[in-house]
Tab-separated table of C-alpha atoms in Angstrom:
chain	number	residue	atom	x	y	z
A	1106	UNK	CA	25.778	-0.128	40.386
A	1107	UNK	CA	23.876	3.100	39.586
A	1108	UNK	CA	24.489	2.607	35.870
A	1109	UNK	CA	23.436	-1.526	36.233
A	1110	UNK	CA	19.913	0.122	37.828
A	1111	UNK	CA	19.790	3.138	35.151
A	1112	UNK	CA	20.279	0.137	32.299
A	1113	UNK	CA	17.617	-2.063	34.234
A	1114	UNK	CA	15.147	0.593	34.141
A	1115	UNK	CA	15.509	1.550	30.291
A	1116	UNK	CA	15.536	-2.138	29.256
A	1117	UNK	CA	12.345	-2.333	31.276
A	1118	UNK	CA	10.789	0.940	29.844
A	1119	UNK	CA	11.764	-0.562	26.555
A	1120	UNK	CA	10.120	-4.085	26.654
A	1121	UNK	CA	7.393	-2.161	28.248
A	1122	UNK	CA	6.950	0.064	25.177
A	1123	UNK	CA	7.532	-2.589	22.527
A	1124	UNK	CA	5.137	-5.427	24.679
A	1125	UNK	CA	2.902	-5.554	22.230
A	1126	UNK	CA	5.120	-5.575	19.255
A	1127	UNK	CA	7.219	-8.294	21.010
A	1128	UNK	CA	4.334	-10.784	21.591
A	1129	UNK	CA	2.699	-10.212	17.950
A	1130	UNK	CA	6.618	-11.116	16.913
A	1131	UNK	CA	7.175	-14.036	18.816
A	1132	UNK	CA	3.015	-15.232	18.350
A	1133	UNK	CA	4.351	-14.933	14.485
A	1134	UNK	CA	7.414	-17.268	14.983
A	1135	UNK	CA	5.165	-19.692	16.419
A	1136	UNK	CA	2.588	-19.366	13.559
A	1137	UNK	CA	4.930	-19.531	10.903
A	1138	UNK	CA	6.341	-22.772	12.694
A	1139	UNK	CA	2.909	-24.226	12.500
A	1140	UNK	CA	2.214	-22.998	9.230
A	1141	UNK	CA	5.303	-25.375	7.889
A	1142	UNK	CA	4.825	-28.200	10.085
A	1143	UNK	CA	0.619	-28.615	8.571
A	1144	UNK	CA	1.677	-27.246	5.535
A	1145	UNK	CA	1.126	-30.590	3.419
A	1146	UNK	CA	-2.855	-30.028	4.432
A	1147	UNK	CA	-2.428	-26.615	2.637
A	1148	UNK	CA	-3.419	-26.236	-1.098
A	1149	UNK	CA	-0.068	-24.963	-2.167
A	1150	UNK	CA	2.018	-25.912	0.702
A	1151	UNK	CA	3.994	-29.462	1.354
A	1152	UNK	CA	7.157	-27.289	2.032
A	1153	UNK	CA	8.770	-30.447	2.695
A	1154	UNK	CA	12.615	-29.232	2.148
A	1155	UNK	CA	11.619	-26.248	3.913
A	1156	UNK	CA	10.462	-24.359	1.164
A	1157	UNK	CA	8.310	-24.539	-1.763
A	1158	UNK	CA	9.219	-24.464	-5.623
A	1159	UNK	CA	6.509	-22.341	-8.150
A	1160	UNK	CA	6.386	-22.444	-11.901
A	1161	UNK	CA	9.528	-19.866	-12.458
A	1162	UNK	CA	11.569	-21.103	-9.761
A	1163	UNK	CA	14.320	-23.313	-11.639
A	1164	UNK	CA	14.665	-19.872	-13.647
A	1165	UNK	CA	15.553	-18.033	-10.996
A	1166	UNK	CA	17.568	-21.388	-9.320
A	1167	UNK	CA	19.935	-21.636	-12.965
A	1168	UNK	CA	20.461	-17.935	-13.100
A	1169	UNK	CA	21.815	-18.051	-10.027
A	1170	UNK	CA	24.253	-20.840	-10.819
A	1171	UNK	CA	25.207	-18.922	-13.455
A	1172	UNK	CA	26.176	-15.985	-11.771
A	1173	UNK	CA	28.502	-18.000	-9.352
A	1174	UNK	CA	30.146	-19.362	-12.394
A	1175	UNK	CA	31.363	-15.698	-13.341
A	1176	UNK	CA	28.153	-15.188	-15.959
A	1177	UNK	CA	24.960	-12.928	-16.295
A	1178	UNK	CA	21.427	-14.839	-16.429
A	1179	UNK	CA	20.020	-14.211	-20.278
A	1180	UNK	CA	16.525	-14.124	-21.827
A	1181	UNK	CA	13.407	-14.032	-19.398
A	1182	UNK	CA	15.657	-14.610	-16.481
A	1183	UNK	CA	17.725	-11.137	-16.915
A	1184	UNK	CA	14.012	-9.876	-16.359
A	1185	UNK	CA	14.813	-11.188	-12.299
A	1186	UNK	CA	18.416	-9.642	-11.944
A	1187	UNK	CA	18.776	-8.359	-8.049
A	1188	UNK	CA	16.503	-11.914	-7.456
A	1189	UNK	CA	18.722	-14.168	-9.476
A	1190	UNK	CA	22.077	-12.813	-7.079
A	1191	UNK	CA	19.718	-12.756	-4.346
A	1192	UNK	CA	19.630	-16.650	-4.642
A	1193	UNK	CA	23.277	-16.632	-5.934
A	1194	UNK	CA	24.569	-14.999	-2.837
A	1195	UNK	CA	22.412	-17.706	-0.248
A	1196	UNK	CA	24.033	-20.808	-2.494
A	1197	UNK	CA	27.601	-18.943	-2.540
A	1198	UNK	CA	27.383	-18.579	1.198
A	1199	UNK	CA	26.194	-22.461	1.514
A	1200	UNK	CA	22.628	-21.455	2.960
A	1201	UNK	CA	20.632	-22.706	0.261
A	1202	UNK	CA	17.365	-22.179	-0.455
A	1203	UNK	CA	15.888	-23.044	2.898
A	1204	UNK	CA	18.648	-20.077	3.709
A	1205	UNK	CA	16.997	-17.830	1.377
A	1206	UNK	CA	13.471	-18.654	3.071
A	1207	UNK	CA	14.990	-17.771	6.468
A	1208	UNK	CA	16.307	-14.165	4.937
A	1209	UNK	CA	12.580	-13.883	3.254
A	1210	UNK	CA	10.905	-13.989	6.621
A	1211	UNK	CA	13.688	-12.018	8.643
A	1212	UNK	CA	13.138	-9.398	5.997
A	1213	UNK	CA	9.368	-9.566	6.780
A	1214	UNK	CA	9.660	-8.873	10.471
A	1215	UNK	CA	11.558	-5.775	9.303
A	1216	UNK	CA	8.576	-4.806	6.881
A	1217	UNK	CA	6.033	-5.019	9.534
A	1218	UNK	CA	7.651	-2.853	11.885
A	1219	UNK	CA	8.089	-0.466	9.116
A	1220	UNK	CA	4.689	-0.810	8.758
A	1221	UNK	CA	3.786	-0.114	12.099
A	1222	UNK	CA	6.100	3.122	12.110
A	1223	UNK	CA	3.994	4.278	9.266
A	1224	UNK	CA	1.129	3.548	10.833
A	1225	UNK	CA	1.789	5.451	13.856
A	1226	UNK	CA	3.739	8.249	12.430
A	1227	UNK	CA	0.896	9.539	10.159
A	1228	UNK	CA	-2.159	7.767	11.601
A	1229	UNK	CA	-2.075	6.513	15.096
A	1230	UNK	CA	-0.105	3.903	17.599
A	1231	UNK	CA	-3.758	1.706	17.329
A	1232	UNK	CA	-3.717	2.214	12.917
A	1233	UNK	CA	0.012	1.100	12.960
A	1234	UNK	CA	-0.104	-1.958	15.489
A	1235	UNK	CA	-3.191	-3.064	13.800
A	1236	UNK	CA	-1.678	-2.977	10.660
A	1237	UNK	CA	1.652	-4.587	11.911
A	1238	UNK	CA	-0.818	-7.362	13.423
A	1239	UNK	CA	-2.642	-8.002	10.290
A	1240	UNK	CA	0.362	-7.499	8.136
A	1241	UNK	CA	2.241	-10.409	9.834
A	1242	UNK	CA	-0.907	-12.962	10.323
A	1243	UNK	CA	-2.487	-12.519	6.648
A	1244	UNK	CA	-1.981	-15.851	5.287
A	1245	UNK	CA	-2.117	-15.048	1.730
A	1246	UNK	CA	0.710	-13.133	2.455
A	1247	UNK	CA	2.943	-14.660	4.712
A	1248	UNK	CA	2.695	-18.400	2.816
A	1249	UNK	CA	4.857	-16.622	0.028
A	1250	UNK	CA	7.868	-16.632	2.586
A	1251	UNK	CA	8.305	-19.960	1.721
A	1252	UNK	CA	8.343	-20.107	-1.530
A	1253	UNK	CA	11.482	-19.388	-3.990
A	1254	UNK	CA	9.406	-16.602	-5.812
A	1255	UNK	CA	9.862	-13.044	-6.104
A	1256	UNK	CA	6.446	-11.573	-4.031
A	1257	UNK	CA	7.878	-12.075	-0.089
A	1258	UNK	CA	11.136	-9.914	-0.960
A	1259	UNK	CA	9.592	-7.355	-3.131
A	1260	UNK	CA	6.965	-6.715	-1.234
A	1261	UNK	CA	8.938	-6.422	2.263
A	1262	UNK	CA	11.498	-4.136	0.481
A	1263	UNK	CA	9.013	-1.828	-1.094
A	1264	UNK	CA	7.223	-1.462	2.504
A	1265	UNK	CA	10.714	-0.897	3.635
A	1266	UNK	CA	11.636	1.474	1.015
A	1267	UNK	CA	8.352	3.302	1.415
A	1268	UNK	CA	9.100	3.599	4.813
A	1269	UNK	CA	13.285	5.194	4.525
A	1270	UNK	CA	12.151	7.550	1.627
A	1271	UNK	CA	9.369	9.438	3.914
A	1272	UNK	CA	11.720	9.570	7.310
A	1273	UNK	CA	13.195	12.797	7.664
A	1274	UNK	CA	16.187	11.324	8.243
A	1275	UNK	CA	18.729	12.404	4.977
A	1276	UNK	CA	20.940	8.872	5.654
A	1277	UNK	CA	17.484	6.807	5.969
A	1278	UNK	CA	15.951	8.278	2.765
A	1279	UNK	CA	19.164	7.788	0.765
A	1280	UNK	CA	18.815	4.269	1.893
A	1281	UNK	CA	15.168	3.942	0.761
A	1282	UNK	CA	16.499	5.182	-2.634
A	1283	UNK	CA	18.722	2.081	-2.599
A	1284	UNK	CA	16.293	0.000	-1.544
A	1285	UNK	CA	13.834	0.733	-4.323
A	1286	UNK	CA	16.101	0.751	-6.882
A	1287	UNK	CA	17.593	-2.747	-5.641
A	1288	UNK	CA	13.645	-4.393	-5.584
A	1289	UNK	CA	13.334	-2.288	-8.774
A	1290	UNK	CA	14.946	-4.924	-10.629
A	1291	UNK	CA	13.282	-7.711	-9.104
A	1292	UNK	CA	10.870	-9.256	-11.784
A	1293	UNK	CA	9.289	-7.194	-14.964
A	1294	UNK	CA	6.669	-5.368	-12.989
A	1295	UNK	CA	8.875	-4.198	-10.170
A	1296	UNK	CA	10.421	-1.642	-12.861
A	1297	UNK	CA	6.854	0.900	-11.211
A	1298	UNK	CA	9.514	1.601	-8.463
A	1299	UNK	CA	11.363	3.429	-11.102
A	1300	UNK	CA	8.326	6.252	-10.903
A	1301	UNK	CA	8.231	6.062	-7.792
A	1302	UNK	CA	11.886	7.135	-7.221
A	1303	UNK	CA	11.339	9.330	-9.571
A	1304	UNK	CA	8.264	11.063	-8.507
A	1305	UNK	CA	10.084	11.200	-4.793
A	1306	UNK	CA	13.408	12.886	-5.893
A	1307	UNK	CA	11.067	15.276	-7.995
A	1308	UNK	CA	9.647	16.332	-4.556
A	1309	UNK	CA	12.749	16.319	-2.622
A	1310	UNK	CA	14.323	18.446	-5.627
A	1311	UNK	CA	11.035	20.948	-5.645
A	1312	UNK	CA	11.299	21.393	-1.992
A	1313	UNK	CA	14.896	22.495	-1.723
A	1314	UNK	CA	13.848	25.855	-3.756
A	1315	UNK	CA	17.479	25.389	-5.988
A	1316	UNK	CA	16.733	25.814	-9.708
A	1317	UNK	CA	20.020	24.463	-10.478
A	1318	UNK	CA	19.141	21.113	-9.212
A	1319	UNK	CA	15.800	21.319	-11.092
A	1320	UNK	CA	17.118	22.169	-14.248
A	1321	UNK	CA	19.375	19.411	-13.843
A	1322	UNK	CA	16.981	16.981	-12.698
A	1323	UNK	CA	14.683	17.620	-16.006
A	1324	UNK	CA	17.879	17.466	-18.382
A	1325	UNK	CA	18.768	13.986	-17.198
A	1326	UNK	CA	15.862	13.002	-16.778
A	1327	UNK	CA	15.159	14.106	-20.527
A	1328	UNK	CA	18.126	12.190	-21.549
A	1329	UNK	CA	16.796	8.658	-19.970
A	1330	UNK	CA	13.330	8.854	-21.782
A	1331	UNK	CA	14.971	6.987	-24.320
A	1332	UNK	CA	16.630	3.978	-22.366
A	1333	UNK	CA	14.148	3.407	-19.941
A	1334	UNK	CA	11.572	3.802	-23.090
A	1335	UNK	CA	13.556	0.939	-24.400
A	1336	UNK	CA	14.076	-1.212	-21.345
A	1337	UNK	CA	10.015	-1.107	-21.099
A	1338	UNK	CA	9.794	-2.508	-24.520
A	1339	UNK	CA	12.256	-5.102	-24.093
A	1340	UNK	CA	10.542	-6.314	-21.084
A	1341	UNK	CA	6.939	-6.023	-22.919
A	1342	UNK	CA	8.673	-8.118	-26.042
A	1343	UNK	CA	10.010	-10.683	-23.321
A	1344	UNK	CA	6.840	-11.228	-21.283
A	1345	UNK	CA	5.029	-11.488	-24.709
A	1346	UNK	CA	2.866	-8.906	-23.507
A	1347	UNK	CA	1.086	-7.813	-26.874
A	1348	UNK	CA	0.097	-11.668	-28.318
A	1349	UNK	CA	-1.385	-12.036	-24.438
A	1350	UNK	CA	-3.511	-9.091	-24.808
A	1351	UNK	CA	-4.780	-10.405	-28.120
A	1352	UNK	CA	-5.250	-13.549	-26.779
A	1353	UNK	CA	-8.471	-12.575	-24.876
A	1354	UNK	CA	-6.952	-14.769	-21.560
A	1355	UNK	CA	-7.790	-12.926	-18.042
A	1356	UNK	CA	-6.619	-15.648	-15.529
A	1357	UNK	CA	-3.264	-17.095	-16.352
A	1358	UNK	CA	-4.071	-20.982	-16.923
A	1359	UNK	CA	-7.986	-20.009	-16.804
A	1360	UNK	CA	-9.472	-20.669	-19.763
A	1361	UNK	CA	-12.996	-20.550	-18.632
A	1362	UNK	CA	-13.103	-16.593	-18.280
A	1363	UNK	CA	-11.151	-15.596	-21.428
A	1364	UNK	CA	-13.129	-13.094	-23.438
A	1365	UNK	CA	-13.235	-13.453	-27.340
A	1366	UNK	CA	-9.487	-12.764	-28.911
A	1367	UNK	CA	-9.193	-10.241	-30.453
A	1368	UNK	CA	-9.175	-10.006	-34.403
A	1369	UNK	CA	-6.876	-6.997	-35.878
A	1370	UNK	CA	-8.341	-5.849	-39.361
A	1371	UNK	CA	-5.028	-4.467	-40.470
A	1372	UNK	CA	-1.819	-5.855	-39.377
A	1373	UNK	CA	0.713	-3.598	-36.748
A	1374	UNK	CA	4.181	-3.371	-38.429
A	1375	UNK	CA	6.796	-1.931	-35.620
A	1376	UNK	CA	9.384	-3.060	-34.099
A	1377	UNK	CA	8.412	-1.622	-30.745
A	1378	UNK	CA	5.909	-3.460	-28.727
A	1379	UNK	CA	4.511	-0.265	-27.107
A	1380	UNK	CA	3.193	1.327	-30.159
A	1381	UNK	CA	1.738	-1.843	-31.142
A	1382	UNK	CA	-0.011	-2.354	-28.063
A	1383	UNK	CA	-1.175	1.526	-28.390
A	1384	UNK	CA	-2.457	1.095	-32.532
A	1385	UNK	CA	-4.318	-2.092	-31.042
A	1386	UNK	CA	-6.146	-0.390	-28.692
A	1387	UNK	CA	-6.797	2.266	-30.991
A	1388	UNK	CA	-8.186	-0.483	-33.093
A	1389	UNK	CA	-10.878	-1.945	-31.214
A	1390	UNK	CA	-10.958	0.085	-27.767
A	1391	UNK	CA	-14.584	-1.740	-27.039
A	1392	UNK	CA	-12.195	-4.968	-27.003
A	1393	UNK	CA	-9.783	-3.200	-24.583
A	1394	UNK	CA	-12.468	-1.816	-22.176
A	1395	UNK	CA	-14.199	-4.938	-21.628
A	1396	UNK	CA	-10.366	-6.762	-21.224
A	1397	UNK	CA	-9.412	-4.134	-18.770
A	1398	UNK	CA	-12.920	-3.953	-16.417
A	1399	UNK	CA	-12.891	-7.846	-16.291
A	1400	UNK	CA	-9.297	-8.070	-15.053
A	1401	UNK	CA	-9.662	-5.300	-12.668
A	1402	UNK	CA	-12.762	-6.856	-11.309
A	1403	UNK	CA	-10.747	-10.264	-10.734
A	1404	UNK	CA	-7.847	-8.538	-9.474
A	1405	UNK	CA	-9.380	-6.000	-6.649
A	1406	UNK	CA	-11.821	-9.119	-5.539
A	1407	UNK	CA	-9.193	-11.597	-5.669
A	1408	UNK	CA	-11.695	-14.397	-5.445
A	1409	UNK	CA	-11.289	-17.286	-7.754
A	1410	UNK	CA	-13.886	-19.769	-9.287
A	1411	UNK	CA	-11.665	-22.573	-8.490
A	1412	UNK	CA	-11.290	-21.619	-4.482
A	1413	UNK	CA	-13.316	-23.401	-2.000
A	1414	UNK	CA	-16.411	-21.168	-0.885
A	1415	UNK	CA	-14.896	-20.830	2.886
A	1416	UNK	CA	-11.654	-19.427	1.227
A	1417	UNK	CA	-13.613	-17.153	-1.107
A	1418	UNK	CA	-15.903	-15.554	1.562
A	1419	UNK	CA	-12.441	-15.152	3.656
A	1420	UNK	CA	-10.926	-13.550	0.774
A	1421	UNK	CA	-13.776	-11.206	-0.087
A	1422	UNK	CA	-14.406	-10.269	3.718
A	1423	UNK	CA	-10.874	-9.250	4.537
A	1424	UNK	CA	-10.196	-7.655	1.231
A	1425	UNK	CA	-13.314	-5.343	0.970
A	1426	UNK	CA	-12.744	-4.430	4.813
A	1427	UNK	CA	-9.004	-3.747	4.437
A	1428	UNK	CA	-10.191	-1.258	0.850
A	1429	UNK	CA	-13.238	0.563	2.984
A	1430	UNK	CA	-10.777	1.002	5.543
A	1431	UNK	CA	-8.070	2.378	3.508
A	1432	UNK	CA	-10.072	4.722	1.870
A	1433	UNK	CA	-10.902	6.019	4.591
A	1434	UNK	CA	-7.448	6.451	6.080
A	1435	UNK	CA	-5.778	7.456	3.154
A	1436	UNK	CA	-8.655	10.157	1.659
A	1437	UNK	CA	-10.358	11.407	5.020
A	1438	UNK	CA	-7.826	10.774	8.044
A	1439	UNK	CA	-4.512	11.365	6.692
A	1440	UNK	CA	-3.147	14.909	7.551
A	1441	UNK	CA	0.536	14.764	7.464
A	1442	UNK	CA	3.438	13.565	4.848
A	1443	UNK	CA	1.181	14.157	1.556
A	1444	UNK	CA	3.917	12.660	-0.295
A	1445	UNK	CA	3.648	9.239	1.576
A	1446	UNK	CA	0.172	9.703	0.271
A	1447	UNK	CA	0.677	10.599	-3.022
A	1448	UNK	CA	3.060	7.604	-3.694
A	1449	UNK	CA	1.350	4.922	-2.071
A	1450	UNK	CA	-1.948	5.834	-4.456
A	1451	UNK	CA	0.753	5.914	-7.872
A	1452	UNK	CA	1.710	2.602	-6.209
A	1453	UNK	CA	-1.747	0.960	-5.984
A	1454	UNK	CA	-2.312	2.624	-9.691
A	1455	UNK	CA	0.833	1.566	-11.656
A	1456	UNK	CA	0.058	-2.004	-9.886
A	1457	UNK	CA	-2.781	-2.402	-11.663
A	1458	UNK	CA	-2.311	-0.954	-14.604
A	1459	UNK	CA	0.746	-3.353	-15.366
A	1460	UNK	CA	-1.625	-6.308	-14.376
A	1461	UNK	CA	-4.445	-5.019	-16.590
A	1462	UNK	CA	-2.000	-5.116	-19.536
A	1463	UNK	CA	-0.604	-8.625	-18.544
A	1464	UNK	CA	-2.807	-10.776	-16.597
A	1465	UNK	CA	-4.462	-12.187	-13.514
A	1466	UNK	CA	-2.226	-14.708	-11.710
A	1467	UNK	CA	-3.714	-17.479	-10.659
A	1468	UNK	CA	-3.207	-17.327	-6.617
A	1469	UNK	CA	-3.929	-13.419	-7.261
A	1470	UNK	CA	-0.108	-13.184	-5.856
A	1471	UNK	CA	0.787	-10.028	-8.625
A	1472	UNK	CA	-1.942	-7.892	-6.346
A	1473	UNK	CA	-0.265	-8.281	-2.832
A	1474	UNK	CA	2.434	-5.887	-3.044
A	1475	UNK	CA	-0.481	-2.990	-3.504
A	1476	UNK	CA	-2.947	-5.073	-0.482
């Protein structure tokens, strides 16, 4: 009986403690429910077989059938590997896509409460359940739950990552290594995570004081300049990265804001996409400047000429309160964990640099990973 009364009173201490957390969670259920059921009034909604089908999904859809009949995705789709057995593993288990939505969302319950313990751990309880709140009720966000794209699972492992590799925990940060490397292979972009594992076992290595470990560290990492020099390329010569960049185009499928293509006066003969990229922009760096400044502008305001002025002033409200805000958090008020610092900024950075060199999306989904 004394143990029945010990449990009652911890249960209730708990579900005290987590009240607010518990409402937000189950206030998010019901959202999400309403969300589907009026999602044929939304402009990219109508998730009629509960979920919704983008551009690149029957990519990702016949990889996966190809990796349940005992074969590895090729071309462009290799470029979504952990995504393309992601769906293989919901069809091989007979969940489907509408199963793979349902793992989507579970995994973004987990991300806000990892945001909310990073939050609170280096800010404050109010900084982390404000962030869990907005985190969970930011439509832009949360509508790409339903679809069968890659932004609702990288972006919920890369908060969860984040969060593993800064706990002090040994068996939690080796986990968060996992974790990254897993959403690392995700879609082209994704490959950032690579630094950031990188730039994080650099620290951990530096902080144990053992050269030996140091000295190794730098040799192997020495010895996979090379591969992961080459992977980059590949991806670049997949993506068609360098024709894009000529091409003048800012907004995928947005002809209206392309700037003048550019016009090479001597022709770039390599066979590696990098250093063609690199003798372009040596080329005409005026060209380059202006392509640069007008896709950062479109990708930090993340309004579009084609929204509806209601959705633009939304848009523009939230995001320039949510970047004063952050500044301010991440420059002025954080004092602990520099490193969690330090790799969210080379997170926001590489972000944009890989959409400066690619483009815009149209539904400005490639910038929500760093919002």
């Amino acid at each position: 009986m004394l143990n029945i009364i010990k449990k009652s009173i911890f249960l209730k201490l708990f579900f005290k403690k987590l009240k607010f957390e518990y409402w937000c969670l189950l206030a998010w259920i019901v959202f999400l429910i309403i969300f589907y059921y009026s999602s044929n009034f939304i402009t990219g909604g109508d998730f009629v077989n509960g979920y919704k089908l983008g551009s690149d999904s029957p990519r990702y859809i016949n990889a996966a059938f190809k990796i349940i009949n005992g074969s590895l995705p090729d071309g462009k789709a290799l470029s979504y590997l952990t995504y393309d057995f992601f769906l293989a593993f919901c069809i091989f288990i007979k969940i489907n896509l509408f199963g793979s939505v349902i793992i989507q969302i579970f995994l973004t319950a987990i991300a806000a409460l990892c945001l909310l313990k990073i939050g609170t751990d280096f800010w404050s309880e109010n900084v982390g359940r404000l962030t869990f709140f907005i985190f969970l009720f930011y439509p832009h966000i949360q509508i790409r739950n339903f679809y069968i794209l890659t932004e609702s699972i990288f972006i919920s492992l890369t908060i969860i990552g984040f969060y593993l590799i800064t706990n002090k925990s040994k068996k939690f940060e080796i986990c968060g290594f996992i974790t990254l490397f897993f959403a690392s292979f995700i879609r082209p972009n994704s490959i950032i995570l690579l630094v950031i594992i990188f730039i994080k076992l650099l620290n951990v290595i530096i902080n144990s004081n053992n050269k030996f470990y140091y000295y190794f560290f730098l040799i192997i990492s020495l010895f996979l300049i090379i591969p992961v020099f080459n992977i980059v390329d590949i991806l670049i010569g997949k993506e068609q990265i360098y024709n894009y960049m000529l091409s003048g185009a800012i907004i995928q499928g947005f002809p209206e804001l392309n700037i003048n293509p550019l016009v090479l006066e001597n022709e770039i003969k390599s066979k590696y996409n990098i250093f063609k990229i690199i003798s372009a922009f040596y080329q005409d760096p005026i060209y380059f400047f202006n392509m640069i400044t007008t896709k950062l502008y479109w990708s930090i305001l993340r309004y579009r000429p084609y929204y509806s002025e209601v959705h633009n002033y939304f848009i523009l409200i939230s995001s320039l309160t949510a970047y004063l805000f952050f500044i301010i958090g991440i420059f002025v008020k954080i004092k602990r964990n520099l490193i969690l610092k330090k790799l969210i900024i080379y997170f926001i950075a590489l972000t944009l640099l890989v959409i400066v060199f690619t483009f815009v999306d149209w539904s400005g989904r490639f910038f929500l990973p760093a919002l």
